[in-house]
Short mmCIF file of C-alpha atoms in Angstrom, two decimals:
data_model
loop_
_atom_site.label_atom_id
_atom_site.label_comp_id
_atom_site.label_asym_id
_atom_site.label_seq_id
_atom_site.Cartn_x
_atom_site.Cartn_y
_atom_site.Cartn_z
CA MET A 1 27.48 22.01 18.26
CA VAL A 2 26.99 24.47 15.45
CA TRP A 3 23.55 24.35 13.85
CA ASP A 4 22.73 25.55 10.33
CA ALA A 5 18.98 25.74 11.04
CA THR A 6 16.72 25.41 14.06
CA THR A 7 13.06 24.46 14.39
CA ASP A 8 10.70 23.04 16.99
CA VAL A 9 9.68 19.89 15.08
CA LEU A 10 11.63 18.38 12.23
CA VAL A 11 9.78 15.99 9.87
CA VAL A 12 11.99 13.60 7.92
CA GLY A 13 10.16 12.45 4.78
CA PHE A 14 7.24 14.40 3.33
CA GLY A 15 4.61 12.00 2.05
CA ALA A 16 1.14 11.58 3.58
CA ALA A 17 2.47 10.71 7.05
CA GLY A 18 4.94 13.58 7.03
CA ALA A 19 2.41 16.09 5.75
CA CYS A 20 -0.14 15.06 8.38
CA ALA A 21 2.49 15.17 11.12
CA ALA A 22 3.56 18.64 10.01
CA LEU A 23 -0.02 19.93 9.90
CA GLU A 24 -0.83 18.62 13.37
CA ALA A 25 2.40 19.93 14.90
CA ARG A 26 1.81 23.32 13.32
CA ALA A 27 -1.78 23.37 14.60
CA ALA A 28 -0.37 22.75 18.07
CA GLY A 29 1.71 25.92 17.75
CA ALA A 30 5.09 24.45 16.88
CA GLN A 31 7.52 25.76 14.29
CA VAL A 32 7.84 22.95 11.71
CA LEU A 33 10.51 22.19 9.15
CA ALA A 34 10.09 19.21 6.82
CA VAL A 35 12.86 17.71 4.69
CA ASP A 36 12.61 15.18 1.87
CA ARG A 37 15.35 13.47 -0.07
CA PHE A 38 13.50 14.04 -3.34
CA ASN A 39 10.49 16.16 -4.33
CA GLY A 40 8.07 15.13 -1.58
CA GLY A 41 4.95 13.05 -2.00
CA GLY A 42 6.45 9.66 -1.23
CA ALA A 43 4.54 6.54 -2.17
CA THR A 44 1.21 8.24 -1.41
CA GLU A 45 1.41 10.54 -4.42
CA LEU A 46 2.07 7.56 -6.69
CA SER A 47 -0.68 5.43 -5.19
CA GLY A 48 -4.30 4.82 -6.10
CA GLY A 49 -5.36 7.35 -3.48
CA ILE A 50 -7.49 5.08 -1.31
CA VAL A 51 -8.25 5.85 2.34
CA TYR A 52 -9.83 3.05 4.36
CA ALA A 53 -12.47 4.64 6.57
CA GLY A 54 -15.87 3.78 7.96
CA GLY A 55 -18.12 3.74 10.97
CA GLY A 56 -20.43 6.27 9.28
CA THR A 57 -18.27 8.76 7.45
CA THR A 58 -19.73 11.82 5.75
CA ILE A 59 -19.20 10.13 2.36
CA GLN A 60 -20.82 6.85 3.46
CA ARG A 61 -23.88 8.66 4.80
CA GLU A 62 -24.24 10.72 1.64
CA ALA A 63 -24.02 7.52 -0.44
CA GLY A 64 -26.64 5.79 1.72
CA VAL A 65 -24.11 3.18 2.95
CA GLN A 66 -24.97 1.98 6.45
CA ASP A 67 -21.93 1.37 8.68
CA THR A 68 -21.16 1.41 12.38
CA PRO A 69 -17.91 1.52 14.37
CA GLU A 70 -18.72 -1.95 15.73
CA GLU A 71 -19.00 -3.44 12.22
CA MET A 72 -15.80 -1.77 11.08
CA LEU A 73 -14.01 -2.95 14.23
CA ALA A 74 -15.19 -6.51 13.72
CA TYR A 75 -13.81 -6.58 10.20
CA LEU A 76 -10.50 -4.90 11.00
CA THR A 77 -9.91 -7.10 14.06
CA GLY A 78 -9.78 -10.04 11.68
CA GLU A 79 -7.39 -8.24 9.31
CA VAL A 80 -5.15 -6.38 11.73
CA GLY A 81 -4.52 -9.21 14.17
CA ASP A 82 -2.00 -8.29 16.85
CA ALA A 83 -0.16 -5.59 14.85
CA VAL A 84 -1.46 -3.00 17.35
CA ARG A 85 -3.19 -3.16 20.71
CA PRO A 86 -7.02 -3.58 20.69
CA GLU A 87 -7.43 -0.15 22.25
CA THR A 88 -5.32 1.41 19.48
CA LEU A 89 -7.46 -0.22 16.81
CA ARG A 90 -10.56 0.97 18.64
CA LYS A 91 -9.21 4.54 18.65
CA PHE A 92 -8.45 4.26 14.92
CA VAL A 93 -11.97 3.07 14.17
CA ASP A 94 -13.70 5.63 16.39
CA SER A 95 -11.72 8.48 14.84
CA SER A 96 -12.32 7.28 11.28
CA PRO A 97 -15.27 9.58 10.40
CA GLU A 98 -13.41 12.59 11.83
CA MET A 99 -10.35 11.63 9.76
CA ILE A 100 -12.31 11.93 6.52
CA ASP A 101 -13.71 15.30 7.64
CA TRP A 102 -10.19 16.46 8.57
CA LEU A 103 -8.83 15.44 5.16
CA MET A 104 -11.70 17.14 3.37
CA GLY A 105 -11.12 20.23 5.49
CA HIS A 106 -7.58 20.35 4.10
CA GLY A 107 -8.80 20.04 0.52
CA VAL A 108 -8.77 16.31 -0.19
CA PRO A 109 -11.72 15.57 -2.52
CA PHE A 110 -13.96 12.52 -2.03
CA GLU A 111 -17.24 11.55 -3.70
CA ALA A 112 -20.21 9.43 -2.65
CA SER A 113 -20.48 7.40 -5.86
CA VAL A 114 -20.70 3.68 -5.00
CA CYS A 115 -19.14 1.07 -7.26
CA PRO A 116 -21.86 -1.54 -8.00
CA TYR A 117 -19.49 -4.46 -8.51
CA LYS A 118 -16.53 -5.91 -6.62
CA THR A 119 -13.18 -4.83 -8.08
CA SER A 120 -9.58 -4.27 -7.13
CA TYR A 121 -9.82 -0.57 -8.09
CA PRO A 122 -12.85 1.33 -9.44
CA ASP A 123 -12.82 3.24 -12.69
CA ASN A 124 -13.31 7.00 -12.89
CA ARG A 125 -17.07 6.77 -12.37
CA TYR A 126 -16.87 5.46 -8.78
CA TYR A 127 -15.14 6.59 -5.59
CA LEU A 128 -16.52 4.39 -2.78
CA TYR A 129 -16.09 0.62 -2.99
CA TYR A 130 -15.24 -2.65 -1.28
CA SER A 131 -11.49 -2.19 -1.02
CA GLY A 132 -10.67 -5.27 1.08
CA SER A 133 -11.95 -8.77 1.74
CA GLU A 134 -15.32 -7.61 3.10
CA CYS A 135 -17.24 -9.69 0.53
CA SER A 136 -15.35 -12.94 1.13
CA GLY A 137 -16.86 -15.82 3.03
CA GLU A 138 -14.51 -15.65 6.00
CA PHE A 139 -15.30 -12.01 6.77
CA ARG A 140 -19.01 -12.14 5.94
CA ALA A 141 -19.19 -14.57 8.86
CA LEU A 142 -17.93 -11.75 11.10
CA THR A 143 -19.89 -8.78 9.80
CA PRO A 144 -21.96 -7.77 6.74
CA PRO A 145 -19.83 -6.35 3.90
CA VAL A 146 -19.65 -2.55 3.78
CA GLN A 147 -17.92 -0.22 1.29
CA ARG A 148 -15.09 1.58 3.13
CA GLY A 149 -12.59 2.28 0.35
CA HIS A 150 -12.71 6.09 -0.02
CA ARG A 151 -10.94 6.91 -3.29
CA ALA A 152 -9.81 10.52 -3.66
CA LYS A 153 -11.63 11.98 -6.63
CA GLY A 154 -9.38 12.25 -9.66
CA LYS A 155 -8.71 10.50 -12.94
CA GLY A 156 -6.44 7.47 -12.96
CA ALA A 157 -4.41 6.63 -9.88
CA SER A 158 -5.51 9.51 -7.65
CA GLY A 159 -2.89 9.49 -4.89
CA LYS A 160 -1.80 12.97 -5.97
CA LYS A 161 -5.28 14.16 -4.94
CA ILE A 162 -4.40 13.22 -1.37
CA TYR A 163 -0.83 14.37 -1.11
CA GLN A 164 -0.96 17.65 -3.04
CA PRO A 165 -3.86 19.22 -1.06
CA LEU A 166 -2.14 18.20 2.19
CA ALA A 167 1.15 19.69 1.02
CA ARG A 168 -0.54 22.92 0.02
CA ALA A 169 -2.35 23.10 3.36
CA ALA A 170 0.94 22.55 5.18
CA ARG A 171 2.61 25.40 3.29
CA ARG A 172 -0.36 27.69 4.01
CA ALA A 173 -0.08 26.79 7.68
CA GLY A 174 3.55 27.90 7.76
CA VAL A 175 5.36 24.58 7.39
CA GLU A 176 8.74 25.04 5.69
CA LEU A 177 9.68 22.29 3.21
CA ARG A 178 13.26 21.70 2.12
CA PRO A 179 13.32 19.11 -0.66
CA HIS A 180 16.45 17.36 -1.99
CA THR A 181 17.77 16.99 1.54
CA ARG A 182 18.85 13.55 2.76
CA VAL A 183 19.17 12.97 6.50
CA VAL A 184 22.24 10.81 7.15
CA ALA A 185 22.42 10.75 10.96
CA LEU A 186 20.61 11.71 14.13
CA GLU A 187 22.26 14.05 16.65
CA ASN A 188 21.95 13.40 20.37
CA ASP A 189 22.76 15.45 23.44
CA ASP A 190 24.76 14.15 26.39
CA GLU A 191 21.65 12.63 27.94
CA GLY A 192 20.79 10.62 24.84
CA ARG A 193 17.96 12.82 23.66
CA VAL A 194 17.58 13.23 19.90
CA VAL A 195 18.04 16.96 19.34
CA GLY A 196 18.50 17.20 15.59
CA VAL A 197 19.95 15.65 12.47
CA ARG A 198 22.91 15.77 10.16
CA ALA A 199 21.87 15.99 6.51
CA ARG A 200 23.18 16.50 3.01
CA THR A 201 21.27 19.03 0.92
CA MET A 202 21.25 20.13 -2.69
CA ALA A 203 19.91 23.55 -1.67
CA TYR A 204 23.26 25.22 -2.39
CA ALA A 205 23.81 23.60 -5.80
CA PRO A 206 23.48 25.72 -8.99
CA ALA A 207 19.86 26.28 -10.06
CA GLY A 208 20.27 24.16 -13.20
CA VAL A 209 21.61 21.25 -11.19
CA ARG A 210 18.69 21.47 -8.77
CA ARG A 211 16.22 21.44 -11.68
CA SER A 212 17.93 18.39 -13.16
CA PHE A 213 17.89 16.62 -9.80
CA ALA A 214 14.14 17.31 -9.39
CA ALA A 215 13.40 16.07 -12.92
CA LEU A 216 15.41 12.87 -12.49
CA ALA A 217 13.72 12.21 -9.13
CA SER A 218 10.28 12.63 -10.73
CA VAL A 219 10.98 10.17 -13.52
CA ALA A 220 12.60 7.68 -11.15
CA ALA A 221 9.48 7.82 -8.99
CA LYS A 222 6.61 6.69 -11.21
CA PRO A 223 7.92 5.47 -14.56
CA GLY A 224 10.78 3.94 -12.63
CA ILE A 225 8.36 1.72 -10.72
CA TYR A 226 7.23 -0.07 -13.83
CA TYR A 227 10.64 -0.38 -15.46
CA PRO A 228 13.24 -1.08 -12.73
CA PRO A 229 16.28 -0.87 -15.07
CA LEU A 230 15.37 2.76 -15.79
CA ARG A 231 15.08 3.45 -12.08
CA ARG A 232 18.51 1.99 -11.38
CA ILE A 233 20.09 4.17 -14.07
CA LEU A 234 18.41 7.30 -12.69
CA GLU A 235 19.34 6.38 -9.11
CA ARG A 236 23.02 6.24 -10.09
CA ARG A 237 22.73 9.68 -11.69
CA LEU A 238 20.98 11.08 -8.61
CA ASP A 239 23.69 9.64 -6.34
CA ALA A 240 26.39 11.15 -8.54
CA LEU A 241 24.79 14.58 -8.33
CA GLU A 242 24.50 14.30 -4.56
CA ARG A 243 28.13 13.28 -4.17
CA ARG A 244 29.27 16.25 -6.25
CA TYR A 245 26.96 19.04 -5.14
CA ALA A 246 25.33 18.22 -1.79
CA ARG A 247 26.49 20.15 1.27
CA GLU A 248 26.38 18.84 4.82
CA VAL A 249 24.16 20.76 7.25
CA ARG A 250 22.99 20.27 10.82
CA ILE A 251 19.38 20.98 11.76
CA ARG A 252 18.34 21.38 15.37
CA ALA A 253 14.90 20.21 16.55
CA ARG A 254 14.02 21.69 19.92
CA ARG A 255 10.97 19.46 20.53
CA GLY A 256 11.37 16.39 18.37
CA VAL A 257 12.33 14.62 15.15
CA ILE A 258 9.63 12.63 13.31
CA LEU A 259 10.77 9.84 10.99
CA SER A 260 8.23 9.39 8.18
CA ALA A 261 10.50 8.29 5.36
CA GLY A 262 8.55 5.27 4.11
CA GLY A 263 9.37 1.57 4.13
CA TYR A 264 12.24 -0.41 2.63
CA ILE A 265 10.84 -2.10 -0.49
CA ALA A 266 13.31 -0.23 -2.75
CA ASN A 267 16.31 -1.60 -0.83
CA THR A 268 17.11 -4.94 -2.46
CA GLU A 269 19.72 -5.76 0.19
CA LEU A 270 17.29 -5.32 3.07
CA LEU A 271 14.59 -7.19 1.17
CA ALA A 272 16.88 -10.14 0.51
CA ARG A 273 17.92 -10.18 4.17
CA HIS A 274 14.50 -9.90 5.79
CA ALA A 275 12.02 -11.20 3.17
CA PRO A 276 13.90 -13.24 0.54
CA ARG A 277 10.73 -14.87 -0.77
CA TYR A 278 9.53 -11.48 -1.99
CA THR A 279 12.42 -10.51 -4.25
CA GLY A 280 10.48 -11.41 -7.40
CA GLY A 281 7.96 -8.62 -7.16
CA LEU A 282 7.66 -5.03 -8.32
CA ALA A 283 8.86 -2.48 -5.73
CA LEU A 284 5.79 -0.32 -5.10
CA GLY A 285 7.31 2.83 -3.74
CA THR A 286 9.83 5.54 -4.52
CA THR A 287 13.60 5.37 -4.47
CA GLY A 288 13.25 6.94 -1.03
CA ASP A 289 11.59 3.77 0.28
CA ASP A 290 15.06 2.42 1.01
CA GLY A 291 14.69 1.79 4.73
CA SER A 292 16.79 4.82 5.65
CA GLY A 293 14.21 6.08 8.14
CA ILE A 294 14.11 2.71 9.85
CA GLU A 295 17.90 2.54 9.95
CA LEU A 296 18.08 6.02 11.46
CA GLY A 297 15.85 4.82 14.28
CA LEU A 298 17.94 1.68 14.78
CA SER A 299 21.07 3.84 15.06
CA ALA A 300 19.46 5.57 18.05
CA GLY A 301 18.77 2.27 19.83
CA ALA A 302 15.30 1.57 18.44
CA VAL A 303 13.74 -1.81 17.71
CA ALA A 304 12.27 -2.89 14.38
CA ASP A 305 9.62 -5.59 14.03
CA ARG A 306 7.80 -7.54 11.29
CA MET A 307 10.55 -6.77 8.80
CA ASP A 308 9.76 -10.05 7.05
CA ASN A 309 6.20 -8.95 6.36
CA VAL A 310 5.63 -7.76 2.80
CA SER A 311 2.34 -7.13 1.03
CA ALA A 312 2.31 -8.86 -2.39
CA TRP A 313 -0.61 -8.01 -4.69
CA ARG A 314 -2.03 -10.58 -7.07
CA PHE A 315 -5.40 -9.26 -8.21
CA ILE A 316 -7.52 -11.51 -10.43
CA ALA A 317 -10.11 -8.83 -11.26
CA PRO A 318 -11.27 -6.85 -13.13
CA PRO A 319 -13.03 -8.43 -14.90
CA SER A 320 -15.27 -9.41 -11.98
CA ALA A 321 -16.26 -12.67 -13.70
CA PHE A 322 -12.85 -14.03 -12.72
CA TYR A 323 -13.92 -14.09 -9.05
CA SER A 324 -16.04 -17.09 -10.06
CA GLY A 325 -13.02 -18.96 -11.40
CA LEU A 326 -10.92 -21.37 -9.35
CA LEU A 327 -7.41 -20.57 -8.11
CA VAL A 328 -5.36 -23.76 -8.13
CA ASN A 329 -1.79 -24.86 -7.37
CA GLU A 330 0.55 -27.41 -8.97
CA ASN A 331 -1.56 -30.23 -7.53
CA GLY A 332 -4.68 -28.83 -9.20
CA GLU A 333 -6.10 -27.98 -5.77
CA ARG A 334 -7.68 -24.73 -4.63
CA PHE A 335 -5.93 -22.86 -1.85
CA ILE A 336 -7.99 -19.72 -1.13
CA ASP A 337 -11.42 -18.11 -1.52
CA GLU A 338 -11.05 -16.28 -4.83
CA THR A 339 -12.95 -13.23 -3.50
CA ARG A 340 -10.22 -12.43 -0.99
CA TYR A 341 -8.29 -9.20 -1.41
CA GLY A 342 -5.33 -9.34 -3.83
CA ALA A 343 -2.74 -9.11 -1.06
CA ALA A 344 -4.22 -12.16 0.66
CA VAL A 345 -4.02 -14.03 -2.65
CA GLY A 346 -0.46 -12.85 -3.28
CA ASN A 347 0.75 -13.81 0.18
CA ALA A 348 -0.90 -17.22 -0.07
CA LEU A 349 0.94 -17.76 -3.35
CA VAL A 350 4.32 -16.69 -1.97
CA ARG A 351 4.12 -18.25 1.47
CA GLU A 352 2.22 -21.46 0.78
CA GLN A 353 2.41 -22.32 -2.93
CA GLY A 354 6.00 -21.59 -3.89
CA SER A 355 4.77 -18.46 -5.74
CA LYS A 356 2.99 -20.62 -8.35
CA GLY A 357 -0.71 -20.52 -9.16
CA TRP A 358 -3.29 -20.59 -11.97
CA LEU A 359 -6.86 -19.37 -12.40
CA LEU A 360 -9.22 -21.84 -14.08
CA VAL A 361 -12.15 -20.47 -16.08
CA ASP A 362 -14.55 -22.13 -18.48
CA ALA A 363 -15.95 -20.82 -21.78
CA GLU A 364 -18.87 -19.00 -20.15
CA LEU A 365 -16.69 -17.16 -17.62
CA MET A 366 -14.22 -16.18 -20.34
CA ARG A 367 -17.07 -14.80 -22.49
CA ARG A 368 -18.39 -12.71 -19.57
CA ALA A 369 -14.90 -11.55 -18.67
CA LYS A 370 -14.18 -10.19 -22.13
CA GLN A 371 -17.50 -8.29 -22.14
CA GLN A 372 -16.74 -6.76 -18.74
CA LEU A 373 -13.24 -5.50 -19.55
CA THR A 374 -14.40 -2.39 -21.37
CA ASP A 375 -16.94 -1.40 -18.73
CA GLU A 376 -15.18 -2.33 -15.49
CA ALA A 377 -11.47 -1.67 -16.00
CA ILE A 378 -9.49 1.53 -15.90
CA TRP A 379 -6.77 1.81 -18.57
CA PHE A 380 -3.88 0.23 -16.66
CA GLN A 381 -6.15 -2.60 -15.53
CA ARG A 382 -7.12 -3.28 -19.15
CA VAL A 383 -3.44 -3.39 -20.13
CA GLN A 384 -2.68 -5.94 -17.43
CA ALA A 385 -5.78 -8.02 -18.14
CA GLU A 386 -5.09 -8.09 -21.86
CA SER A 387 -1.50 -9.09 -21.16
CA LEU A 388 -2.73 -11.89 -18.90
CA LEU A 389 -5.07 -13.16 -21.59
CA ARG A 390 -2.50 -12.90 -24.39
CA THR A 391 0.72 -14.08 -22.75
CA SER A 392 -0.26 -16.10 -19.68
CA ALA A 393 -3.23 -18.15 -20.89
CA VAL A 394 -3.24 -21.82 -21.89
CA ARG A 395 -6.42 -23.24 -23.48
CA ALA A 396 -7.69 -26.73 -24.25
CA GLY A 397 -10.95 -28.52 -24.91
CA THR A 398 -10.83 -30.68 -21.76
CA LEU A 399 -9.76 -30.19 -18.18
CA ARG A 400 -7.17 -32.95 -18.42
CA GLU A 401 -5.63 -31.53 -21.56
CA VAL A 402 -5.35 -27.98 -20.22
CA ALA A 403 -3.76 -29.35 -17.03
CA ARG A 404 -1.29 -31.40 -19.08
CA ARG A 405 -0.32 -28.40 -21.19
CA VAL A 406 0.35 -26.26 -18.11
CA GLY A 407 2.12 -29.04 -16.21
CA ILE A 408 -0.15 -29.40 -13.19
CA SER A 409 -1.95 -32.49 -11.89
CA ALA A 410 -4.79 -33.48 -14.21
CA ASP A 411 -6.31 -35.81 -11.62
CA GLY A 412 -6.13 -33.09 -8.97
CA LEU A 413 -7.77 -30.49 -11.21
CA ALA A 414 -10.57 -32.87 -12.21
CA LYS A 415 -11.23 -33.73 -8.56
CA THR A 416 -11.25 -30.05 -7.58
CA VAL A 417 -13.82 -29.20 -10.24
CA GLU A 418 -15.94 -32.20 -9.26
CA LEU A 419 -16.04 -31.18 -5.58
CA HIS A 420 -16.72 -27.54 -6.48
CA ASN A 421 -19.60 -28.34 -8.84
CA ALA A 422 -21.09 -30.91 -6.46
CA ALA A 423 -21.23 -28.36 -3.64
CA ILE A 424 -23.11 -25.93 -5.87
CA SER A 425 -25.59 -28.53 -7.10
CA ARG A 426 -26.37 -29.65 -3.54
CA GLY A 427 -26.66 -26.10 -2.23
CA GLU A 428 -23.72 -26.63 0.12
CA VAL A 429 -21.11 -24.12 1.24
CA ASP A 430 -18.25 -23.75 -1.20
CA PRO A 431 -15.21 -25.86 -0.17
CA MET A 432 -13.11 -22.65 0.18
CA GLY A 433 -15.95 -20.68 1.76
CA LYS A 434 -16.58 -18.49 -1.27
CA PRO A 435 -20.02 -16.80 -1.02
CA ALA A 436 -22.75 -18.29 -3.21
CA ASP A 437 -23.24 -15.06 -5.18
CA PHE A 438 -19.73 -15.51 -6.59
CA THR A 439 -19.81 -19.25 -7.29
CA HIS A 440 -20.22 -20.64 -10.79
CA PRO A 441 -20.30 -24.33 -11.83
CA ILE A 442 -17.38 -25.03 -14.13
CA GLY A 443 -19.14 -26.14 -17.31
CA SER A 444 -18.08 -26.67 -20.90
CA GLY A 445 -14.80 -25.89 -22.58
CA PRO A 446 -12.64 -24.65 -23.94
CA PHE A 447 -11.02 -24.29 -20.52
CA THR A 448 -8.37 -21.72 -19.75
CA LEU A 449 -5.66 -21.72 -17.10
CA LEU A 450 -4.31 -18.21 -16.52
CA ASP A 451 -0.85 -18.10 -14.96
CA VAL A 452 -1.00 -15.81 -11.90
CA SER A 453 2.34 -16.91 -10.44
CA VAL A 454 4.44 -14.33 -8.62
CA ARG A 455 7.58 -13.70 -10.66
CA PRO A 456 9.28 -10.80 -12.45
CA LYS A 457 7.20 -9.87 -15.49
CA LEU A 458 7.03 -6.49 -17.17
CA THR A 459 3.43 -6.73 -18.43
CA ASN A 460 1.84 -8.40 -15.42
CA PRO A 461 4.05 -7.72 -12.39
CA CYS A 462 3.23 -8.41 -8.75
CA PRO A 463 3.45 -5.09 -6.84
CA MET A 464 4.85 -5.30 -3.32
CA PHE A 465 5.68 -3.02 -0.43
CA SER A 466 7.02 -3.57 3.09
CA LEU A 467 4.86 -3.49 6.22
CA GLY A 468 7.45 -3.75 9.01
CA GLY A 469 9.10 -0.86 10.78
CA LEU A 470 10.10 0.70 14.07
CA ILE A 471 8.16 -0.16 17.22
CA VAL A 472 6.51 2.96 18.62
CA ASP A 473 4.51 3.91 21.68
CA GLU A 474 0.93 3.55 20.42
CA ASP A 475 -0.29 6.49 22.48
CA THR A 476 2.33 9.03 21.36
CA GLY A 477 4.22 7.68 18.34
CA SER A 478 7.51 7.86 20.28
CA VAL A 479 10.10 5.40 18.99
CA THR A 480 10.75 2.60 21.48
CA SER A 481 14.25 1.54 22.57
CA THR A 482 15.60 -1.96 23.12
CA ALA A 483 14.84 -1.41 26.81
CA GLY A 484 11.17 -0.84 26.01
CA GLU A 485 11.32 2.86 26.79
CA ALA A 486 10.58 5.89 24.63
CA ILE A 487 13.66 7.40 22.97
CA PRO A 488 13.44 11.08 23.97
CA GLY A 489 12.86 13.41 21.06
CA LEU A 490 12.28 10.71 18.42
CA TYR A 491 8.97 9.77 16.78
CA ALA A 492 7.96 7.70 13.76
CA ALA A 493 4.91 7.40 11.53
CA GLY A 494 3.67 5.79 8.33
CA ARG A 495 5.56 2.82 6.92
CA THR A 496 8.67 3.75 8.88
CA ALA A 497 6.76 2.51 11.94
CA ILE A 498 4.68 -0.45 12.99
CA GLY A 499 1.06 0.50 12.46
CA ILE A 500 -2.49 -0.58 11.74
CA CYS A 501 -1.60 -2.39 8.50
CA SER A 502 1.66 -4.03 9.61
CA GLU A 503 0.08 -7.51 9.74
CA SER A 504 -2.38 -7.53 6.84
CA TYR A 505 -2.94 -4.89 4.19
CA VAL A 506 -6.10 -3.97 2.28
CA SER A 507 -6.41 -1.00 -0.08
CA GLY A 508 -6.52 2.29 1.79
CA LEU A 509 -5.32 0.97 5.13
CA SER A 510 -1.75 2.23 4.70
CA ILE A 511 -2.70 5.81 3.81
CA ALA A 512 -5.31 5.79 6.57
CA ASP A 513 -2.60 4.70 9.01
CA CYS A 514 -0.28 7.40 7.64
CA VAL A 515 -2.91 9.98 8.54
CA PHE A 516 -3.62 8.39 11.93
CA SER A 517 0.00 7.85 12.98
CA GLY A 518 1.26 11.06 11.37
CA ARG A 519 -1.20 13.25 13.24
CA ARG A 520 -0.42 11.37 16.48
CA ALA A 521 3.33 11.91 16.13
CA GLY A 522 2.94 15.53 15.10
CA TYR A 523 0.79 16.43 18.06
CA SER A 524 2.97 14.51 20.53
CA ALA A 525 6.22 16.06 19.30
CA ALA A 526 4.76 19.60 19.39
CA ASP A 527 3.27 19.03 22.82
CA ARG A 528 6.48 17.86 24.48
#
């Protein structure tokens, strides 16, 4: 076979997982080449930039936050379930403080400023917060709540403050990056070992074409998330440029190929096939999150798992006053502790409530909420909250009237409020287990029902991304075959693979797993 390029380790997809894999492989002495279909960065660069870490990180200690590996493990055991082996989760927890130090050593900025209120995402004053369900009743029963959401320091959604320092560090370390290169097939030797890839690259296109391709890819990435029709138009233009200008090349990987090309949330066909209940959300990822990395692994005899598992985000705060409201279904009944993380709320809506739900607040909660919006919400949160209040709110002077106007059970809603208020007055545990510091007796009207249903909506969408992927050896990151054996020369990391967050997601757990699994795959491939 004729090869156009040769390296020791080839990284396919250059987001957080790919950058971490490349850095670790390079530190182990391997020559590393990374390719990316677009500009690099993946979903990480577009994200809020949260890394879930604890057990006594440098940032936690500086902030005066007390945490232990045992407390972190107790919480994550409840969230992670059986997505990975207990010993893998233990390793993830024990290495958590070192992970933050490693990221900081490569230039990722963190800050020990603790957010004083519970929120879905802190504003630009705070960079350490409760990023999961730590404060909810169910998890307080397991371990005291601790702030473990480490937000990279930067204005707005700060995912770029994670990816860009890692990318710069990789280039300084000698990692070669070839953007605008799409891997279309794996190459195997006669013994079945993965020894390289076949790809199509824009590297030989005219300079003006390459600049246009990069610009289109950039716009399709972030603005395209929020306006899917724009993304579809740009995707067609990108495909047309690839068909006309891309040249086929073969790249040899002497030690291993690492698949770190993201999940499949941007592939509507795969989503409809594996998770049809989640087609009404907003694809939170890049055009590159099309499942191509997973499909490459399957073509080599790999096994995918949990492909029906999607994280759907329905945050009810900020403002934090809304945590004291009541989430109800069509029967007027509550179905979850309102302090649970937004993905737990979203999945409960999709899986149990037919994607329909409403948040009930009284006049006092609405007054507090409007006061909090200016102080607690970052700009995009204010836009979504204002949209919710303006376009998804139904008000009435009585509970029965507001239920009637929305079309849910008036008797059910009245009974729900009665049980909720009675538990508070008697000092009993909330019927849904919500902690007492978040409960509020529903008092006088006007009452408002805010529609938090999961459906396509431009101003208040429900972001989603896939959690399933290729099964890997949890000690090495090697992709596992249908026979349960490692496929020689093939590794996977990040959302291309099953990982720590493949059962239940909380903010920061995916990027943390990208770092954990990316470093594991990079070291293993280089060490072969």
